């Protein structure tokens, strides 16, 4: 699909995932094309991308540059595979995302153990610990690892000779997440930072920094005054109401905080318990959640609690070796 002359969207399927598709964008350049995000490393995804390019009269070797908004498998997974068929293609990502590749996708055992320690500290019981700390491991098979050729820091302008993309560092969903702003056509490539329907997952992680939700809200505020006429997200559909959508997402997190405050109003509680008491957008009751859903729930809850602590509305203390939170006195 051609969005404006020279900017195309290819929908790349994501298997067994409610998101359904990753939106890959391909932008025309004078000496080659620039691709934003790639899709998972599966044969179906590779075929879909290849077919999409063929429909535009292109091969992978016409892609001069791949920019990944962050290194989650659905955005970065195919980059290594593409570089195998087109070795001259340059991969760019934010410096902080580049640093995550080795620990997440190569030497992953150490990271899994560290994550296990964090989960235990937040009250995850021993019987659930193994499955929760390993819950993100299946994603490994959807990544074809390659290292970035160029590190980005934010503030650069990537020019294709036709389009000029300003790199906007928007940490939160991932510490080195970037958006790309094409000011002449007022187009924002928003990655997973801002999606039209779902709110992106903001989770506490050993690599997320102290308060990923504070980072995320700051990153939303940073984009609020952009005069965008079209927002091109990495999932779901293209939308126009950037400021309104940012305000909705901020409101969503305010409501989550309110719900959490209700659980700890009487006495201090740990993040695992709090997660079991608040509402989730999952049809099953809490005790039937699968491990990955539970892990996402508890790490999102920690992100909210740490944000509230950063604001000064809750306090954190250690009780019998477990972190609990209470309403600030
Ligand atoms: Zn993501």
PDB file of C-alpha atoms and ligand atoms in Angstrom:
ATOM      1  CA  UNK A   1       0.000   0.000   0.000  1.00  0.00           C
ATOM      2  CA  UNK A   2       1.336   3.425  -0.996  1.00  0.00           C
ATOM      3  CA  UNK A   3       0.586   6.004   1.698  1.00  0.00           C
ATOM      4  CA  UNK A   4       1.973   9.012  -0.136  1.00  0.00           C
ATOM      5  CA  UNK A   5       4.164   8.813  -3.243  1.00  0.00           C
ATOM      6  CA  UNK A   6       7.406   7.131  -2.160  1.00  0.00           C
ATOM      7  CA  UNK A   7       6.213   5.828   1.222  1.00  0.00           C
ATOM      8  CA  UNK A   8       4.836   2.293   1.253  1.00  0.00           C
ATOM      9  CA  UNK A   9       3.459   0.007   3.944  1.00  0.00           C
ATOM     10  CA  UNK A  10       3.896  -3.771   3.931  1.00  0.00           C
ATOM     11  CA  UNK A  11       1.895  -5.802   6.454  1.00  0.00           C
ATOM     12  CA  UNK A  12       4.048  -8.619   7.826  1.00  0.00           C
ATOM     13  CA  UNK A  13       2.152 -11.382   9.681  1.00  0.00           C
ATOM     14  CA  UNK A  14       2.986 -12.194  13.322  1.00  0.00           C
ATOM     15  CA  UNK A  15       1.960 -15.791  14.101  1.00  0.00           C
ATOM     16  CA  UNK A  16      -0.276 -16.594  17.098  1.00  0.00           C
ATOM     17  CA  UNK A  17      -0.343 -13.013  18.268  1.00  0.00           C
ATOM     18  CA  UNK A  18      -3.332 -10.745  18.852  1.00  0.00           C
ATOM     19  CA  UNK A  19      -1.549  -7.875  17.100  1.00  0.00           C
ATOM     20  CA  UNK A  20      -1.750  -9.820  13.846  1.00  0.00           C
ATOM     21  CA  UNK A  21       0.699  -7.754  11.805  1.00  0.00           C
ATOM     22  CA  UNK A  22       3.792  -5.652  11.972  1.00  0.00           C
ATOM     23  CA  UNK A  23       3.640  -2.627   9.696  1.00  0.00           C
ATOM     24  CA  UNK A  24       6.889  -2.342   7.801  1.00  0.00           C
ATOM     25  CA  UNK A  25       7.440   0.977   6.006  1.00  0.00           C
ATOM     26  CA  UNK A  26       9.605   1.366   2.940  1.00  0.00           C
ATOM     27  CA  UNK A  27      10.717   4.847   1.840  1.00  0.00           C
ATOM     28  CA  UNK A  28      12.157   5.823  -1.483  1.00  0.00           C
ATOM     29  CA  UNK A  29      15.638   7.306  -1.679  1.00  0.00           C
ATOM     30  CA  UNK A  30      17.935   8.623  -4.374  1.00  0.00           C
ATOM     31  CA  UNK A  31      20.496   5.854  -4.107  1.00  0.00           C
ATOM     32  CA  UNK A  32      18.459   3.165  -2.326  1.00  0.00           C
ATOM     33  CA  UNK A  33      15.420   2.559  -0.130  1.00  0.00           C
ATOM     34  CA  UNK A  34      15.024   2.842   3.624  1.00  0.00           C
ATOM     35  CA  UNK A  35      13.033   0.268   5.600  1.00  0.00           C
ATOM     36  CA  UNK A  36      11.528   0.901   9.046  1.00  0.00           C
ATOM     37  CA  UNK A  37      11.074  -2.314  11.121  1.00  0.00           C
ATOM     38  CA  UNK A  38      11.181  -5.821   9.663  1.00  0.00           C
ATOM     39  CA  UNK A  39       8.831  -8.381  11.283  1.00  0.00           C
ATOM     40  CA  UNK A  40       9.548 -11.679  13.109  1.00  0.00           C
ATOM     41  CA  UNK A  41      12.039 -14.190  11.868  1.00  0.00           C
ATOM     42  CA  UNK A  42       9.706 -16.772  10.339  1.00  0.00           C
ATOM     43  CA  UNK A  43       9.579 -18.040   6.780  1.00  0.00           C
ATOM     44  CA  UNK A  44       6.031 -16.662   6.389  1.00  0.00           C
ATOM     45  CA  UNK A  45       7.101 -13.214   7.484  1.00  0.00           C
ATOM     46  CA  UNK A  46      10.145 -13.284   5.212  1.00  0.00           C
ATOM     47  CA  UNK A  47       7.968 -14.364   2.271  1.00  0.00           C
ATOM     48  CA  UNK A  48       5.418 -11.630   2.987  1.00  0.00           C
ATOM     49  CA  UNK A  49       8.132  -8.994   3.070  1.00  0.00           C
ATOM     50  CA  UNK A  50       9.735 -10.314  -0.107  1.00  0.00           C
ATOM     51  CA  UNK A  51       6.369 -10.385  -1.882  1.00  0.00           C
ATOM     52  CA  UNK A  52       5.594  -6.845  -0.701  1.00  0.00           C
ATOM     53  CA  UNK A  53       8.892  -5.575  -2.073  1.00  0.00           C
ATOM     54  CA  UNK A  54       8.396  -7.463  -5.333  1.00  0.00           C
ATOM     55  CA  UNK A  55       5.024  -5.744  -5.698  1.00  0.00           C
ATOM     56  CA  UNK A  56       6.938  -2.446  -5.676  1.00  0.00           C
ATOM     57  CA  UNK A  57       9.501  -3.801  -8.159  1.00  0.00           C
ATOM     58  CA  UNK A  58      12.167  -4.164  -5.467  1.00  0.00           C
ATOM     59  CA  UNK A  59      14.486  -6.809  -4.021  1.00  0.00           C
ATOM     60  CA  UNK A  60      16.134  -6.874  -0.608  1.00  0.00           C
ATOM     61  CA  UNK A  61      19.322  -5.591  -2.234  1.00  0.00           C
ATOM     62  CA  UNK A  62      17.488  -2.336  -3.040  1.00  0.00           C
ATOM     63  CA  UNK A  63      17.196  -1.683   0.709  1.00  0.00           C
ATOM     64  CA  UNK A  64      20.134   0.554   1.566  1.00  0.00           C
ATOM     65  CA  UNK A  65      19.188   1.045   5.227  1.00  0.00           C
ATOM     66  CA  UNK A  66      17.034  -0.679   7.825  1.00  0.00           C
ATOM     67  CA  UNK A  67      16.081   1.385  10.863  1.00  0.00           C
ATOM     68  CA  UNK A  68      14.511  -0.569  13.719  1.00  0.00           C
ATOM     69  CA  UNK A  69      12.468   1.432  16.221  1.00  0.00           C
ATOM     70  CA  UNK A  70      13.523  -1.045  18.963  1.00  0.00           C
ATOM     71  CA  UNK A  71      14.863  -4.609  19.133  1.00  0.00           C
ATOM     72  CA  UNK A  72      11.718  -6.517  20.145  1.00  0.00           C
ATOM     73  CA  UNK A  73      11.433  -9.623  17.961  1.00  0.00           C
ATOM     74  CA  UNK A  74       8.539  -8.362  15.816  1.00  0.00           C
ATOM     75  CA  UNK A  75      10.518  -5.242  14.814  1.00  0.00           C
ATOM     76  CA  UNK A  76      14.061  -6.520  14.601  1.00  0.00           C
ATOM     77  CA  UNK A  77      13.700 -10.304  14.139  1.00  0.00           C
ATOM     78  CA  UNK A  78      14.216 -10.456  10.380  1.00  0.00           C
ATOM     79  CA  UNK A  79      17.114  -7.994  10.207  1.00  0.00           C
ATOM     80  CA  UNK A  80      19.773 -10.727  10.312  1.00  0.00           C
ATOM     81  CA  UNK A  81      18.005 -12.768   7.656  1.00  0.00           C
ATOM     82  CA  UNK A  82      17.727  -9.736   5.361  1.00  0.00           C
ATOM     83  CA  UNK A  83      21.421  -8.985   5.814  1.00  0.00           C
ATOM     84  CA  UNK A  84      22.227 -12.545   4.745  1.00  0.00           C
ATOM     85  CA  UNK A  85      20.566 -11.974   1.368  1.00  0.00           C
ATOM     86  CA  UNK A  86      21.679  -8.341   1.135  1.00  0.00           C
ATOM     87  CA  UNK A  87      25.031  -7.890   2.933  1.00  0.00           C
ATOM     88  CA  UNK A  88      25.409  -4.239   1.920  1.00  0.00           C
ATOM     89  CA  UNK A  89      22.203  -3.208   3.764  1.00  0.00           C
ATOM     90  CA  UNK A  90      23.062  -1.134   6.835  1.00  0.00           C
ATOM     91  CA  UNK A  91      21.200  -1.658  10.099  1.00  0.00           C
ATOM     92  CA  UNK A  92      20.612   1.320  12.381  1.00  0.00           C
ATOM     93  CA  UNK A  93      19.119   1.422  15.845  1.00  0.00           C
ATOM     94  CA  UNK A  94      19.458   3.439  19.020  1.00  0.00           C
ATOM     95  CA  UNK A  95      22.643   2.850  20.965  1.00  0.00           C
ATOM     96  CA  UNK A  96      20.700   1.501  23.960  1.00  0.00           C
ATOM     97  CA  UNK A  97      18.840  -1.037  21.834  1.00  0.00           C
ATOM     98  CA  UNK A  98      22.095  -2.196  20.253  1.00  0.00           C
ATOM     99  CA  UNK A  99      23.400  -2.862  23.751  1.00  0.00           C
ATOM    100  CA  UNK A 100      20.431  -5.126  24.538  1.00  0.00           C
ATOM    101  CA  UNK A 101      20.977  -7.530  21.644  1.00  0.00           C
ATOM    102  CA  UNK A 102      23.777  -9.580  23.154  1.00  0.00           C
ATOM    103  CA  UNK A 103      22.230  -9.972  26.608  1.00  0.00           C
ATOM    104  CA  UNK A 104      18.731 -10.712  25.280  1.00  0.00           C
ATOM    105  CA  UNK A 105      19.370 -12.897  22.290  1.00  0.00           C
ATOM    106  CA  UNK A 106      22.848 -14.398  22.735  1.00  0.00           C
ATOM    107  CA  UNK A 107      23.847 -14.648  26.429  1.00  0.00           C
ATOM    108  CA  UNK A 108      20.275 -14.818  27.636  1.00  0.00           C
ATOM    109  CA  UNK A 109      20.685 -17.186  30.615  1.00  0.00           C
ATOM    110  CA  UNK A 110      22.205 -14.523  32.859  1.00  0.00           C
ATOM    111  CA  UNK A 111      19.423 -12.071  32.082  1.00  0.00           C
ATOM    112  CA  UNK A 112      16.796 -14.723  32.822  1.00  0.00           C
ATOM    113  CA  UNK A 113      18.351 -15.376  36.249  1.00  0.00           C
ATOM    114  CA  UNK A 114      18.511 -11.660  37.074  1.00  0.00           C
ATOM    115  CA  UNK A 115      14.881 -11.296  36.064  1.00  0.00           C
ATOM    116  CA  UNK A 116      14.001 -14.242  38.286  1.00  0.00           C
ATOM    117  CA  UNK A 117      15.635 -12.497  41.256  1.00  0.00           C
ATOM    118  CA  UNK A 118      13.648  -9.312  40.573  1.00  0.00           C
ATOM    119  CA  UNK A 119      10.371 -11.242  40.310  1.00  0.00           C
ATOM    120  CA  UNK A 120      11.063 -13.070  43.595  1.00  0.00           C
ATOM    121  CA  UNK A 121      11.803  -9.770  45.299  1.00  0.00           C
ATOM    122  CA  UNK A 122       8.388  -8.524  44.172  1.00  0.00           C
ATOM    123  CA  UNK A 123       6.557 -11.461  45.699  1.00  0.00           C
ATOM    124  CA  UNK A 124       6.312 -14.039  42.922  1.00  0.00           C
ATOM    125  CA  UNK A 125       6.094 -17.354  44.827  1.00  0.00           C
ATOM    126  CA  UNK A 126       8.731 -20.037  44.315  1.00  0.00           C
ATOM    127  CA  UNK A 127       6.302 -22.391  42.498  1.00  0.00           C
ATOM    128  CA  UNK A 128       5.608 -19.790  39.790  1.00  0.00           C
ATOM    129  CA  UNK A 129       9.116 -18.412  39.514  1.00  0.00           C
ATOM    130  CA  UNK A 130      10.575 -20.830  36.964  1.00  0.00           C
ATOM    131  CA  UNK A 131       7.774 -20.450  34.459  1.00  0.00           C
ATOM    132  CA  UNK A 132       7.598 -16.668  34.871  1.00  0.00           C
ATOM    133  CA  UNK A 133      11.288 -15.977  34.495  1.00  0.00           C
ATOM    134  CA  UNK A 134      11.445 -18.149  31.366  1.00  0.00           C
ATOM    135  CA  UNK A 135       8.170 -16.893  29.887  1.00  0.00           C
ATOM    136  CA  UNK A 136       9.850 -14.635  27.345  1.00  0.00           C
ATOM    137  CA  UNK A 137      12.321 -17.282  26.115  1.00  0.00           C
ATOM    138  CA  UNK A 138      10.211 -18.696  23.228  1.00  0.00           C
ATOM    139  CA  UNK A 139      10.692 -15.356  21.485  1.00  0.00           C
ATOM    140  CA  UNK A 140      14.343 -16.279  20.865  1.00  0.00           C
ATOM    141  CA  UNK A 141      13.443 -18.483  17.938  1.00  0.00           C
ATOM    142  CA  UNK A 142      11.871 -15.496  16.152  1.00  0.00           C
ATOM    143  CA  UNK A 143      15.086 -13.504  16.012  1.00  0.00           C
ATOM    144  CA  UNK A 144      17.884 -13.752  13.467  1.00  0.00           C
ATOM    145  CA  UNK A 145      20.622 -11.926  15.308  1.00  0.00           C
ATOM    146  CA  UNK A 146      22.788  -9.277  13.711  1.00  0.00           C
ATOM    147  CA  UNK A 147      24.583  -6.301  15.201  1.00  0.00           C
ATOM    148  CA  UNK A 148      23.776  -2.737  14.166  1.00  0.00           C
ATOM    149  CA  UNK A 149      26.142  -1.049  11.717  1.00  0.00           C
ATOM    150  CA  UNK A 150      25.226   2.426  12.952  1.00  0.00           C
ATOM    151  CA  UNK A 151      24.184   3.549  16.433  1.00  0.00           C
ATOM    152  CA  UNK A 152      21.696   6.383  16.801  1.00  0.00           C
ATOM    153  CA  UNK A 153      21.364   8.700  19.790  1.00  0.00           C
ATOM    154  CA  UNK A 154      18.391  10.897  18.884  1.00  0.00           C
ATOM    155  CA  UNK A 155      18.542  14.230  17.077  1.00  0.00           C
ATOM    156  CA  UNK A 156      20.115  12.880  13.873  1.00  0.00           C
ATOM    157  CA  UNK A 157      18.445  13.469  10.529  1.00  0.00           C
ATOM    158  CA  UNK A 158      18.456  10.426   8.259  1.00  0.00           C
ATOM    159  CA  UNK A 159      18.113  11.561   4.674  1.00  0.00           C
ATOM    160  CA  UNK A 160      17.190   9.290   1.788  1.00  0.00           C
ATOM    161  CA  UNK A 161      17.718  12.190  -0.612  1.00  0.00           C
ATOM    162  CA  UNK A 162      13.919  12.471  -0.894  1.00  0.00           C
ATOM    163  CA  UNK A 163      12.703  12.169   2.691  1.00  0.00           C
ATOM    164  CA  UNK A 164      14.367  13.531   5.819  1.00  0.00           C
ATOM    165  CA  UNK A 165      13.698  11.658   9.032  1.00  0.00           C
ATOM    166  CA  UNK A 166      14.521  13.196  12.364  1.00  0.00           C
ATOM    167  CA  UNK A 167      15.358  10.593  15.014  1.00  0.00           C
ATOM    168  CA  UNK A 168      13.339  11.154  18.203  1.00  0.00           C
ATOM    169  CA  UNK A 169      14.485   9.137  21.208  1.00  0.00           C
ATOM    170  CA  UNK A 170      11.334   7.973  23.012  1.00  0.00           C
ATOM    171  CA  UNK A 171      12.299   5.593  25.849  1.00  0.00           C
ATOM    172  CA  UNK A 172       9.535   3.780  27.765  1.00  0.00           C
ATOM    173  CA  UNK A 173       8.259   0.728  25.877  1.00  0.00           C
ATOM    174  CA  UNK A 174      11.955  -0.093  25.400  1.00  0.00           C
ATOM    175  CA  UNK A 175      14.876   1.996  26.679  1.00  0.00           C
ATOM    176  CA  UNK A 176      16.189   2.885  23.227  1.00  0.00           C
ATOM    177  CA  UNK A 177      12.889   3.138  21.371  1.00  0.00           C
ATOM    178  CA  UNK A 178      12.909   5.749  18.608  1.00  0.00           C
ATOM    179  CA  UNK A 179      10.258   7.455  16.510  1.00  0.00           C
ATOM    180  CA  UNK A 180      11.001   9.091  13.166  1.00  0.00           C
ATOM    181  CA  UNK A 181       9.608  12.487  12.166  1.00  0.00           C
ATOM    182  CA  UNK A 182       9.297  13.579   8.560  1.00  0.00           C
ATOM    183  CA  UNK A 183       8.584  17.288   9.012  1.00  0.00           C
ATOM    184  CA  UNK A 184       7.993  18.258   5.393  1.00  0.00           C
ATOM    185  CA  UNK A 185       5.102  15.818   5.009  1.00  0.00           C
ATOM    186  CA  UNK A 186       4.232  15.968   8.719  1.00  0.00           C
ATOM    187  CA  UNK A 187       4.405  12.213   9.075  1.00  0.00           C
ATOM    188  CA  UNK A 188       5.347  10.534  12.349  1.00  0.00           C
ATOM    189  CA  UNK A 189       6.561   6.934  12.332  1.00  0.00           C
ATOM    190  CA  UNK A 190       5.570   6.030  15.865  1.00  0.00           C
ATOM    191  CA  UNK A 191       6.828   2.425  16.243  1.00  0.00           C
ATOM    192  CA  UNK A 192       5.202   0.912  19.347  1.00  0.00           C
ATOM    193  CA  UNK A 193       5.382   4.186  21.274  1.00  0.00           C
ATOM    194  CA  UNK A 194       1.921   5.338  20.188  1.00  0.00           C
ATOM    195  CA  UNK A 195      -0.620   2.907  18.739  1.00  0.00           C
ATOM    196  CA  UNK A 196      -4.185   3.896  17.829  1.00  0.00           C
ATOM    197  CA  UNK A 197      -6.102   1.219  19.791  1.00  0.00           C
ATOM    198  CA  UNK A 198      -3.987  -0.636  22.329  1.00  0.00           C
ATOM    199  CA  UNK A 199      -1.756   0.998  24.890  1.00  0.00           C
ATOM    200  CA  UNK A 200       1.829  -0.204  24.582  1.00  0.00           C
ATOM    201  CA  UNK A 201       3.149  -2.495  27.263  1.00  0.00           C
ATOM    202  CA  UNK A 202       5.359  -0.587  29.722  1.00  0.00           C
ATOM    203  CA  UNK A 203       7.120  -3.101  31.933  1.00  0.00           C
ATOM    204  CA  UNK A 204       9.729  -2.935  34.626  1.00  0.00           C
ATOM    205  CA  UNK A 205      12.735  -4.985  33.542  1.00  0.00           C
ATOM    206  CA  UNK A 206      16.313  -5.348  34.760  1.00  0.00           C
ATOM    207  CA  UNK A 207      17.261  -3.362  31.651  1.00  0.00           C
ATOM    208  CA  UNK A 208      14.460  -0.801  31.731  1.00  0.00           C
ATOM    209  CA  UNK A 209      15.969   1.776  34.074  1.00  0.00           C
ATOM    210  CA  UNK A 210      14.366   2.773  37.385  1.00  0.00           C
ATOM    211  CA  UNK A 211      11.104   4.090  36.069  1.00  0.00           C
ATOM    212  CA  UNK A 212      10.169   3.092  32.529  1.00  0.00           C
ATOM    213  CA  UNK A 213       6.684   4.560  32.968  1.00  0.00           C
ATOM    214  CA  UNK A 214       8.148   7.966  33.880  1.00  0.00           C
ATOM    215  CA  UNK A 215      10.327   7.702  30.761  1.00  0.00           C
ATOM    216  CA  UNK A 216       7.287   6.756  28.707  1.00  0.00           C
ATOM    217  CA  UNK A 217       5.125   9.663  29.924  1.00  0.00           C
ATOM    218  CA  UNK A 218       8.015  12.068  29.271  1.00  0.00           C
ATOM    219  CA  UNK A 219       8.374  10.588  25.792  1.00  0.00           C
ATOM    220  CA  UNK A 220       4.647  11.087  25.147  1.00  0.00           C
ATOM    221  CA  UNK A 221       4.867  14.708  26.270  1.00  0.00           C
ATOM    222  CA  UNK A 222       7.832  15.235  23.986  1.00  0.00           C
ATOM    223  CA  UNK A 223       5.671  14.427  20.930  1.00  0.00           C
ATOM    224  CA  UNK A 224       2.466  16.114  22.041  1.00  0.00           C
ATOM    225  CA  UNK A 225       3.083  19.351  20.125  1.00  0.00           C
ATOM    226  CA  UNK A 226       4.244  17.790  16.869  1.00  0.00           C
ATOM    227  CA  UNK A 227       2.066  19.096  14.011  1.00  0.00           C
ATOM    228  CA  UNK A 228       1.590  15.587  12.605  1.00  0.00           C
ATOM    229  CA  UNK A 229      -1.113  15.043  10.020  1.00  0.00           C
ATOM    230  CA  UNK A 230      -0.537  11.288   9.792  1.00  0.00           C
ATOM    231  CA  UNK A 231       0.839   8.863  12.352  1.00  0.00           C
ATOM    232  CA  UNK A 232       2.203   5.606  10.938  1.00  0.00           C
ATOM    233  CA  UNK A 233       2.357   3.050  13.776  1.00  0.00           C
ATOM    234  CA  UNK A 234       4.137  -0.324  13.811  1.00  0.00           C
ATOM    235  CA  UNK A 235       0.836  -2.152  14.458  1.00  0.00           C
ATOM    236  CA  UNK A 236      -2.856  -1.499  13.736  1.00  0.00           C
ATOM    237  CA  UNK A 237      -3.961   1.332  11.435  1.00  0.00           C
ATOM    238  CA  UNK A 238      -2.704   4.753  10.420  1.00  0.00           C
ATOM    239  CA  UNK A 239      -4.294   7.591  12.405  1.00  0.00           C
ATOM    240  CA  UNK A 240      -4.343  11.384  12.591  1.00  0.00           C
ATOM    241  CA  UNK A 241      -5.311  12.520  16.086  1.00  0.00           C
ATOM    242  CA  UNK A 242      -1.869  12.405  17.703  1.00  0.00           C
ATOM    243  CA  UNK A 243      -2.475  14.772  20.608  1.00  0.00           C
ATOM    244  CA  UNK A 244      -5.856  13.274  21.482  1.00  0.00           C
ATOM    245  CA  UNK A 245      -4.382   9.761  21.423  1.00  0.00           C
ATOM    246  CA  UNK A 246      -1.485  10.807  23.674  1.00  0.00           C
ATOM    247  CA  UNK A 247      -3.966  12.248  26.180  1.00  0.00           C
ATOM    248  CA  UNK A 248      -6.019   9.021  26.117  1.00  0.00           C
ATOM    249  CA  UNK A 249      -2.936   6.921  26.846  1.00  0.00           C
ATOM    250  CA  UNK A 250      -1.917   9.192  29.724  1.00  0.00           C
ATOM    251  CA  UNK A 251      -5.453   8.961  31.123  1.00  0.00           C
ATOM    252  CA  UNK A 252      -5.307   5.148  30.899  1.00  0.00           C
ATOM    253  CA  UNK A 253      -2.217   5.118  33.130  1.00  0.00           C
ATOM    254  CA  UNK A 254      -3.855   7.506  35.591  1.00  0.00           C
ATOM    255  CA  UNK A 255      -6.750   5.035  35.926  1.00  0.00           C
ATOM    256  CA  UNK A 256      -4.356   2.143  36.469  1.00  0.00           C
ATOM    257  CA  UNK A 257      -2.645   4.070  39.246  1.00  0.00           C
ATOM    258  CA  UNK A 258      -6.004   4.787  40.862  1.00  0.00           C
ATOM    259  CA  UNK A 259      -6.888   1.093  40.794  1.00  0.00           C
ATOM    260  CA  UNK A 260      -3.543   0.144  42.351  1.00  0.00           C
ATOM    261  CA  UNK A 261      -3.968   2.811  45.036  1.00  0.00           C
ATOM    262  CA  UNK A 262      -7.261   1.131  45.966  1.00  0.00           C
ATOM    263  CA  UNK A 263      -5.513  -2.197  46.625  1.00  0.00           C
ATOM    264  CA  UNK A 264      -2.868  -0.728  48.945  1.00  0.00           C
ATOM    265  CA  UNK A 265      -5.151   1.733  50.735  1.00  0.00           C
ATOM    266  CA  UNK A 266      -5.591  -0.537  53.781  1.00  0.00           C
ATOM    267  CA  UNK A 267      -2.181  -2.143  54.125  1.00  0.00           C
ATOM    268  CA  UNK A 268       1.130  -2.547  52.273  1.00  0.00           C
ATOM    269  CA  UNK A 269       1.134  -5.178  49.498  1.00  0.00           C
ATOM    270  CA  UNK A 270       3.647  -6.627  47.066  1.00  0.00           C
ATOM    271  CA  UNK A 271       3.399  -6.281  43.286  1.00  0.00           C
ATOM    272  CA  UNK A 272       2.445  -9.938  42.773  1.00  0.00           C
ATOM    273  CA  UNK A 273      -0.552  -9.645  45.070  1.00  0.00           C
ATOM    274  CA  UNK A 274      -1.589  -6.278  43.640  1.00  0.00           C
ATOM    275  CA  UNK A 275      -1.498  -7.767  40.114  1.00  0.00           C
ATOM    276  CA  UNK A 276      -3.951 -10.473  41.168  1.00  0.00           C
ATOM    277  CA  UNK A 277      -6.419  -7.856  42.446  1.00  0.00           C
ATOM    278  CA  UNK A 278      -6.638  -5.391  39.555  1.00  0.00           C
ATOM    279  CA  UNK A 279      -8.430  -5.795  36.220  1.00  0.00           C
ATOM    280  CA  UNK A 280      -6.675  -7.059  33.107  1.00  0.00           C
ATOM    281  CA  UNK A 281      -7.838  -7.129  29.542  1.00  0.00           C
ATOM    282  CA  UNK A 282      -7.802 -10.943  29.554  1.00  0.00           C
ATOM    283  CA  UNK A 283     -11.011 -13.041  29.617  1.00  0.00           C
ATOM    284  CA  UNK A 284      -9.781 -15.676  32.120  1.00  0.00           C
ATOM    285  CA  UNK A 285      -9.591 -15.191  35.901  1.00  0.00           C
ATOM    286  CA  UNK A 286      -6.127 -14.499  37.373  1.00  0.00           C
ATOM    287  CA  UNK A 287      -5.401 -18.090  38.442  1.00  0.00           C
ATOM    288  CA  UNK A 288      -5.881 -19.238  34.846  1.00  0.00           C
ATOM    289  CA  UNK A 289      -3.545 -16.656  33.258  1.00  0.00           C
ATOM    290  CA  UNK A 290      -0.647 -18.223  31.364  1.00  0.00           C
ATOM    291  CA  UNK A 291       2.917 -17.520  32.543  1.00  0.00           C
ATOM    292  CA  UNK A 292       3.632 -14.818  29.995  1.00  0.00           C
ATOM    293  CA  UNK A 293       0.430 -12.928  30.828  1.00  0.00           C
ATOM    294  CA  UNK A 294       1.228 -13.128  34.524  1.00  0.00           C
ATOM    295  CA  UNK A 295       4.736 -11.928  33.973  1.00  0.00           C
ATOM    296  CA  UNK A 296       3.521  -8.993  31.861  1.00  0.00           C
ATOM    297  CA  UNK A 297       0.926  -8.216  34.538  1.00  0.00           C
ATOM    298  CA  UNK A 298       3.402  -8.170  37.400  1.00  0.00           C
ATOM    299  CA  UNK A 299       6.091  -6.211  35.535  1.00  0.00           C
ATOM    300  CA  UNK A 300       3.501  -3.633  34.389  1.00  0.00           C
ATOM    301  CA  UNK A 301       2.299  -3.328  37.960  1.00  0.00           C
ATOM    302  CA  UNK A 302       5.854  -2.730  39.183  1.00  0.00           C
ATOM    303  CA  UNK A 303       6.265  -0.050  36.491  1.00  0.00           C
ATOM    304  CA  UNK A 304       3.159   1.747  37.807  1.00  0.00           C
ATOM    305  CA  UNK A 305       4.223   1.395  41.443  1.00  0.00           C
ATOM    306  CA  UNK A 306       7.695   2.735  40.722  1.00  0.00           C
ATOM    307  CA  UNK A 307       6.162   5.659  38.834  1.00  0.00           C
ATOM    308  CA  UNK A 308       3.926   6.416  41.818  1.00  0.00           C
ATOM    309  CA  UNK A 309       6.956   6.221  44.065  1.00  0.00           C
ATOM    310  CA  UNK A 310       8.786   8.634  41.769  1.00  0.00           C
ATOM    311  CA  UNK A 311       5.816  11.012  42.046  1.00  0.00           C
ATOM    312  CA  UNK A 312       5.868  10.649  45.824  1.00  0.00           C
ATOM    313  CA  UNK A 313       2.426   9.061  46.225  1.00  0.00           C
ATOM    314  CA  UNK A 314       3.615   5.618  47.394  1.00  0.00           C
ATOM    315  CA  UNK A 315       6.506   4.339  49.498  1.00  0.00           C
ATOM    316  CA  UNK A 316       8.456   1.139  49.150  1.00  0.00           C
ATOM    317  CA  UNK A 317       9.671  -0.983  52.032  1.00  0.00           C
ATOM    318  CA  UNK A 318      11.124  -4.414  52.597  1.00  0.00           C
ATOM    319  CA  UNK A 319       9.053  -6.943  54.565  1.00  0.00           C
ATOM    320  CA  UNK A 320      10.549 -10.402  55.147  1.00  0.00           C
ATOM    321  CA  UNK A 321      12.814  -9.932  52.148  1.00  0.00           C
ATOM    322  CA  UNK A 322       9.984  -8.894  49.801  1.00  0.00           C
ATOM    323  CA  UNK A 323       9.331  -5.414  48.429  1.00  0.00           C
ATOM    324  CA  UNK A 324       5.936  -4.035  49.434  1.00  0.00           C
ATOM    325  CA  UNK A 325       4.332  -0.692  48.649  1.00  0.00           C
ATOM    326  CA  UNK A 326       2.119   1.515  50.769  1.00  0.00           C
ATOM    327  CA  UNK A 327       0.363   4.841  50.296  1.00  0.00           C
ATOM    328  CA  UNK A 328       2.775   7.618  51.252  1.00  0.00           C
ATOM    329  CA  UNK A 329       2.065   9.143  54.609  1.00  0.00           C
TER     330      UNK A 329
HETATM  331 ZN1  LIG B   1       7.644  -3.724  21.056  1.00  0.00          ZN
END
